[in-house]
Structures are given as C-alpha cells and as structure tokens.
Coordinates of C-alpha atoms in Angstrom, one line a residue:
M1 CA 119.8 1.2 129.7
A2 CA 118.7 0.8 126.1
L3 CA 120.2 -1.1 123.2
T4 CA 119.3 1.6 120.6
R5 CA 118.1 5.2 120.4
S6 CA 115.7 4.2 117.6
C7 CA 111.9 4.1 118.3
G8 CA 108.9 4.0 115.9
A9 CA 106.7 5.8 118.4
M10 CA 106.3 9.5 118.7
C11 CA 104.9 9.8 122.2
S12 CA 104.0 13.4 123.3
F13 CA 105.2 12.6 126.9
C14 CA 108.5 11.0 126.0
Y15 CA 111.4 12.1 128.1
A16 CA 113.9 11.1 125.4
M17 CA 113.0 14.4 123.6
V18 CA 114.7 16.3 126.4
Q19 CA 117.8 14.1 126.0
E20 CA 118.5 15.5 122.5
P21 CA 120.8 16.5 120.9
Q22 CA 123.0 13.4 121.3
E23 CA 125.2 11.2 119.1
R24 CA 123.5 8.1 117.6
T25 CA 126.1 5.4 117.8
A26 CA 125.2 1.9 116.5
I27 CA 125.5 -0.7 119.2
K28 CA 126.6 -4.1 117.8
T29 CA 125.7 -7.4 119.4
E30 CA 129.4 -7.9 120.3
H31 CA 129.3 -4.6 122.3
A32 CA 126.2 -5.6 124.2
L33 CA 127.5 -9.0 125.1
N34 CA 130.8 -7.7 126.2
L35 CA 128.9 -5.2 128.4
L36 CA 127.1 -8.0 130.1
D37 CA 130.4 -9.9 130.7
D38 CA 131.7 -6.7 132.4
F39 CA 128.6 -6.4 134.5
A40 CA 129.0 -9.9 135.7
E41 CA 132.6 -9.3 136.6
I42 CA 131.8 -6.1 138.5
G43 CA 128.8 -7.6 140.3
V44 CA 125.8 -5.9 138.7
K45 CA 122.7 -7.7 139.8
G46 CA 120.1 -6.5 137.3
V47 CA 119.5 -4.6 134.1
S48 CA 116.3 -2.7 133.0
L49 CA 115.9 -2.1 129.3
I50 CA 113.9 1.1 129.8
S51 CA 116.1 4.0 128.7
D52 CA 116.0 6.3 125.6
G53 CA 115.1 3.9 122.8
E54 CA 113.0 0.9 121.9
S55 CA 115.4 -2.0 122.7
T56 CA 113.2 -4.6 120.9
L57 CA 114.4 -3.0 117.6
S58 CA 118.0 -3.9 118.2
R59 CA 119.6 -6.9 116.7
A60 CA 121.3 -7.5 120.0
Y61 CA 117.9 -7.7 121.9
I62 CA 117.4 -11.5 122.0
P63 CA 121.0 -12.5 122.5
F64 CA 121.4 -9.8 125.2
I65 CA 118.5 -11.1 127.2
Q66 CA 119.5 -14.8 126.9
H67 CA 123.2 -14.0 127.7
A68 CA 122.1 -12.0 130.8
A69 CA 120.2 -15.0 132.1
S70 CA 123.1 -17.3 131.5
L71 CA 125.3 -15.0 133.7
G72 CA 122.7 -14.8 136.5
I73 CA 121.8 -11.2 135.8
D74 CA 118.1 -10.3 136.3
L75 CA 116.5 -8.5 133.3
G76 CA 113.4 -6.4 132.8
N77 CA 112.1 -4.7 129.7
A78 CA 109.8 -1.7 129.0
T79 CA 108.5 -1.7 125.5
N80 CA 105.6 -0.4 123.3
A81 CA 105.3 -4.0 122.0
W82 CA 104.9 -2.9 118.4
D83 CA 107.9 -5.0 117.3
W84 CA 107.4 -7.6 120.0
K85 CA 106.0 -10.4 117.8
P86 CA 105.2 -13.9 119.0
E87 CA 108.4 -15.4 117.7
K88 CA 110.4 -12.8 119.6
I89 CA 108.3 -13.2 122.7
E90 CA 108.9 -16.9 122.8
Q91 CA 112.6 -16.4 122.7
V92 CA 112.8 -13.8 125.6
L93 CA 109.9 -14.2 127.9
P94 CA 111.3 -17.2 129.8
Y95 CA 114.4 -15.2 130.6
L96 CA 112.7 -12.0 131.8
K97 CA 111.7 -11.0 135.3
W98 CA 109.2 -8.3 134.2
V99 CA 107.9 -6.6 131.1
R100 CA 106.1 -3.2 131.3
F101 CA 104.2 -2.1 128.3
T102 CA 103.8 1.5 127.4
V103 CA 100.1 2.0 126.8
A104 CA 99.3 5.7 126.5
A105 CA 95.5 5.4 126.5
G106 CA 92.7 2.9 126.8
T107 CA 91.0 3.6 123.5
P108 CA 92.5 2.9 120.1
S109 CA 92.1 6.3 118.5
K110 CA 93.5 8.2 121.5
Y111 CA 96.3 5.7 121.8
A112 CA 97.2 6.3 118.2
E113 CA 97.0 10.1 118.6
I114 CA 99.3 10.2 121.6
M115 CA 101.8 7.6 120.5
Y116 CA 101.7 7.9 116.7
K117 CA 100.4 11.4 116.1
S118 CA 97.5 10.1 114.0
K119 CA 94.2 9.0 115.7
E120 CA 93.2 7.2 112.5
S121 CA 96.2 4.8 112.8
T122 CA 94.5 2.4 115.2
H123 CA 96.4 -0.5 113.8
V124 CA 99.3 0.3 116.1
F125 CA 96.9 -0.2 119.1
D126 CA 95.6 -3.5 117.7
N127 CA 99.0 -4.8 117.0
A128 CA 100.4 -3.9 120.5
M129 CA 97.4 -5.4 122.3
S130 CA 97.6 -8.6 120.2
N131 CA 101.3 -9.0 121.3
I132 CA 100.5 -8.3 124.9
K133 CA 97.7 -10.8 125.0
Y134 CA 100.1 -13.4 123.5
A135 CA 102.6 -12.8 126.2
V136 CA 99.9 -13.1 128.9
E137 CA 98.8 -16.4 127.4
L138 CA 102.3 -17.7 127.1
K139 CA 103.1 -16.8 130.7
K140 CA 100.1 -18.9 131.9
K141 CA 100.8 -21.7 129.5
L142 CA 104.4 -22.1 130.6
N143 CA 103.8 -21.0 134.2
L144 CA 106.5 -18.4 133.9
D145 CA 107.7 -16.3 136.8
V146 CA 107.5 -13.0 135.0
T147 CA 105.5 -10.0 135.9
L148 CA 103.6 -8.3 133.1
G149 CA 102.0 -4.9 133.4
I150 CA 100.9 -1.9 131.4
Q151 CA 101.7 1.7 132.2
M152 CA 100.0 5.0 131.3
V153 CA 102.1 8.2 131.5
L154 CA 99.3 10.6 132.5
M155 CA 99.3 14.1 131.3
P156 CA 96.3 16.2 132.6
E157 CA 94.8 16.4 129.1
F158 CA 94.6 12.6 128.9
K159 CA 92.0 12.5 131.8
D160 CA 89.2 10.9 129.8
E161 CA 91.5 7.9 129.2
I162 CA 92.1 7.0 132.9
L163 CA 89.1 4.7 133.3
P164 CA 89.4 3.1 129.8
F165 CA 93.1 2.4 130.5
A166 CA 92.2 0.7 133.8
K167 CA 89.5 -1.4 132.2
L168 CA 91.9 -2.4 129.4
A169 CA 94.4 -3.7 132.0
I170 CA 91.6 -5.8 133.5
D171 CA 90.6 -7.1 130.0
L172 CA 94.2 -8.0 129.1
G173 CA 94.7 -9.9 132.3
V174 CA 98.1 -8.4 133.0
D175 CA 99.4 -8.4 136.6
Y176 CA 99.0 -4.6 137.0
G177 CA 98.1 -1.4 135.3
V178 CA 100.0 1.6 136.6
I179 CA 99.2 5.3 136.1
K180 CA 102.0 7.7 136.8
H181 CA 102.8 11.4 136.3
C182 CA 104.6 12.7 133.3
S183 CA 108.3 13.6 134.1
D184 CA 109.4 16.9 132.8
D185 CA 112.9 18.4 133.0
E186 CA 113.8 21.4 135.2
M187 CA 113.3 23.7 132.2
G188 CA 109.8 22.5 131.6
T189 CA 110.5 21.3 128.0
L190 CA 107.4 19.1 127.8
G191 CA 105.1 21.7 129.2
V192 CA 103.4 19.7 131.9
D193 CA 101.0 21.7 134.0
Y194 CA 101.3 19.9 137.4
S195 CA 98.6 22.1 139.0
K196 CA 96.0 20.3 136.9
Y197 CA 96.6 16.9 138.4
S198 CA 94.4 17.6 141.4
S199 CA 91.3 17.7 139.3
L200 CA 91.9 14.1 138.3
Y201 CA 91.9 12.6 141.8
D202 CA 88.3 11.3 141.6
K203 CA 88.8 9.5 138.4
L204 CA 92.1 8.0 139.6
E205 CA 90.4 6.7 142.8
E206 CA 87.6 5.2 140.7
A207 CA 90.3 3.5 138.5
E208 CA 91.9 2.0 141.6
K209 CA 88.6 0.4 142.6
L210 CA 88.7 -1.7 139.5
T211 CA 91.5 -3.8 141.0
N212 CA 90.6 -7.5 141.1
D213 CA 92.4 -10.8 142.1
E214 CA 94.2 -11.0 138.8
T215 CA 95.1 -7.3 138.0
K216 CA 96.0 -4.5 140.4
I217 CA 95.4 -0.9 139.3
I218 CA 98.1 1.3 140.8
V219 CA 98.2 5.1 140.9
K220 CA 101.6 6.7 141.8
W221 CA 100.0 9.2 144.2
D222 CA 103.3 10.6 145.7
K223 CA 104.6 11.7 142.3
I224 CA 101.2 12.9 141.0
K225 CA 100.7 15.0 144.1
N226 CA 104.2 16.6 144.5
G227 CA 103.7 19.2 141.8
G228 CA 106.7 18.2 139.8
K229 CA 109.0 19.1 142.7
P230 CA 111.3 16.4 144.2
T231 CA 111.3 15.8 147.9
Y232 CA 115.1 15.4 148.0
K233 CA 118.0 17.8 148.0
R234 CA 120.8 15.5 147.0
F235 CA 121.1 12.7 144.4
Y236 CA 122.6 9.6 145.9
G237 CA 121.4 7.0 143.5
P238 CA 123.9 6.9 140.6
Q239 CA 126.6 4.9 142.5
F240 CA 124.0 2.1 142.8
L241 CA 121.9 2.6 139.7
L242 CA 123.4 4.5 136.8
Q243 CA 121.9 4.9 133.3
I244 CA 123.2 4.0 129.9
S245 CA 121.9 5.5 126.7
G246 CA 121.0 3.6 123.5
S247 CA 124.0 5.3 122.0
G248 CA 126.3 3.5 124.5
L249 CA 126.8 6.7 126.6
V250 CA 127.4 6.1 130.3
A251 CA 126.0 8.8 132.6
P252 CA 124.9 9.1 136.2
S253 CA 121.3 9.6 135.1
G254 CA 119.3 9.9 131.9
M255 CA 118.6 13.6 132.6
F256 CA 122.3 14.2 131.7
F257 CA 122.3 12.5 128.3
N258 CA 121.8 15.8 126.5
A259 CA 125.0 17.3 125.0
R260 CA 124.8 20.3 127.2
Y261 CA 125.6 18.1 130.2
S262 CA 128.8 16.7 128.7
K263 CA 130.7 17.2 131.9
F264 CA 128.6 14.3 133.3
H265 CA 129.4 12.0 130.4
I266 CA 131.7 9.2 131.8
G267 CA 132.4 7.3 128.6
N268 CA 130.9 5.1 125.9
Y269 CA 131.1 1.3 126.1
V270 CA 131.2 1.1 122.3
D271 CA 134.6 2.7 122.4
E272 CA 136.0 1.1 125.5
R273 CA 135.1 -1.7 127.8
F274 CA 132.6 -0.8 130.6
K275 CA 134.8 -2.4 133.3
D276 CA 137.6 0.1 132.3
I277 CA 135.1 3.0 132.4
F278 CA 134.0 1.8 135.8
K279 CA 137.5 1.7 137.1
S280 CA 138.5 5.1 135.6
D281 CA 139.2 8.3 137.5
R282 CA 136.6 10.0 135.4
Y283 CA 133.9 7.6 136.7
W284 CA 134.6 8.3 140.3
K285 CA 135.2 12.0 139.8
T286 CA 131.8 12.3 138.1
M287 CA 130.1 10.4 140.8

C-alpha cells in the first residue's frame, strides 16, 4: 500500500502510470492509524509501503510506522529517499524491517535523466545517496535489525548502467543491490521490449560477480528471462496479499487501480473502516 499518490519523481519505468486515471483522495493521519487498528484486529502480519505513491511525503508516514510497530505489525518501505532526511530516518528506521531504495542508475546524470527527466539535475542523485548513506551508518551505529537495499528497474536501454549500479551498491555498503525486469501491463503501455533482455545476460552475470561479504548483487533471472509472460494461469494471491492505493482504494492487485477496472474496486478506507470492507459481501465477491 501507499499513504499518498503524490511523488516528485517522474520515472520512465513507473507502473503507477498505467494505474491512471484514478481519484486522488487525501489520506489523513487518522485514516491511516484507524487502518492499522483494523489490520491488527483482523490479523494482518505485515505492511509494505511500496504502492502507487511516495509514502515518505505523507504527513501520516512517521506516525503510521511507529503505530504499526506498537501493534506488532511488521513494516517495510520502498522509497526514492529524496524526502527521507536524517531527522525522518532517525524516527522510522528503528521500527522498519526493510527499506528498498529505488535507484534507477549508477551514474548521476543517467539517474537524473531516468527519474527526473533532466540529466543535468544531478542534485537529486546526490541528495538520495546522502540519505541512503546516513541510513546505512545509523543501522550500524544502533545495530538495527533492518535490511537496506537498492533496486534498479532494468529496461533494455539502461544496459550501460548495470555495472555502475552494482558498483554503487558496493560503495554504499547496503545489504543488497537487486536488478529486476520492468513490469508492463497486458496492453504494453510502457513499451518494454522483452526480447532485448537476452543481450544483457553477460553484463548481468558480471554484475553478480561483484557480490562481497557485505553486499549481495541479485539479478531476478526468472522474470528477466520469461519474456513478460507469467508462468501461471490463475491469480491466487489477493486473499493473502491485497493492494491498497495511495488514494485509499482497496483492490485485489495494483493492476486493477485504473478506473477501467472499477468492477474490482472493493472500497475505500477513507470512506469506511477497512474491517467493514473486509467483512463485506463485495470483498468476498470480488475475491
């Protein structure tokens, strides 16, 4: 889930673009904390702040993470780290199980071009790396049990950034650097040419070899090699792991956030309590 649909980045690989159009409802801290209370009552074990917005921008971000911890709910967060300043890091890192940073490239100019549409705006790279380094140092200083990693969403045209990305992960001292495929929808909205991934195998293998005792370089080979075609026929996951938009929309999966899939929209926790949505006939009918 996400706590907002807002995001300062403009990543060319972002799946949120295929989730438009969608209503932009403002989620208040009260809504977010009530949601956690309902999760605890129902028996939800963990929450990943990874959905269709940059959750660190939400006013509910810090209280949400701290309240989740008080309820015994595990929490992880994916972020671009742009607004993840030291004072914010200090308030949330002790309560998180993992943080995965979106790092589109290993060089400042390409990073800025991919995530900010301007290769001259390298300050966004410098800012993010500074915040990531602070988190790595704080983890070591406080001996925190939190996993920190960076992730590259690889499109074939980013091939020259594979090795710089892997070397950056090593230099940052994060626990891992993962390179994954770019997810497109069934209409091919993002225009990913999956046939071109095969030409990148040598560089990906070379990147994996940079793994050391502190940082593991991981390539998601299964997804990179499957040509954008899933290996399954049916979708069993939602009853165990559903997705919630930064607008408060509850759906079986993020691929259904777009308004054209409204028949899969179960409810919105801004308008009604999640525990009531969970117990509703519509929830079970949709599942």
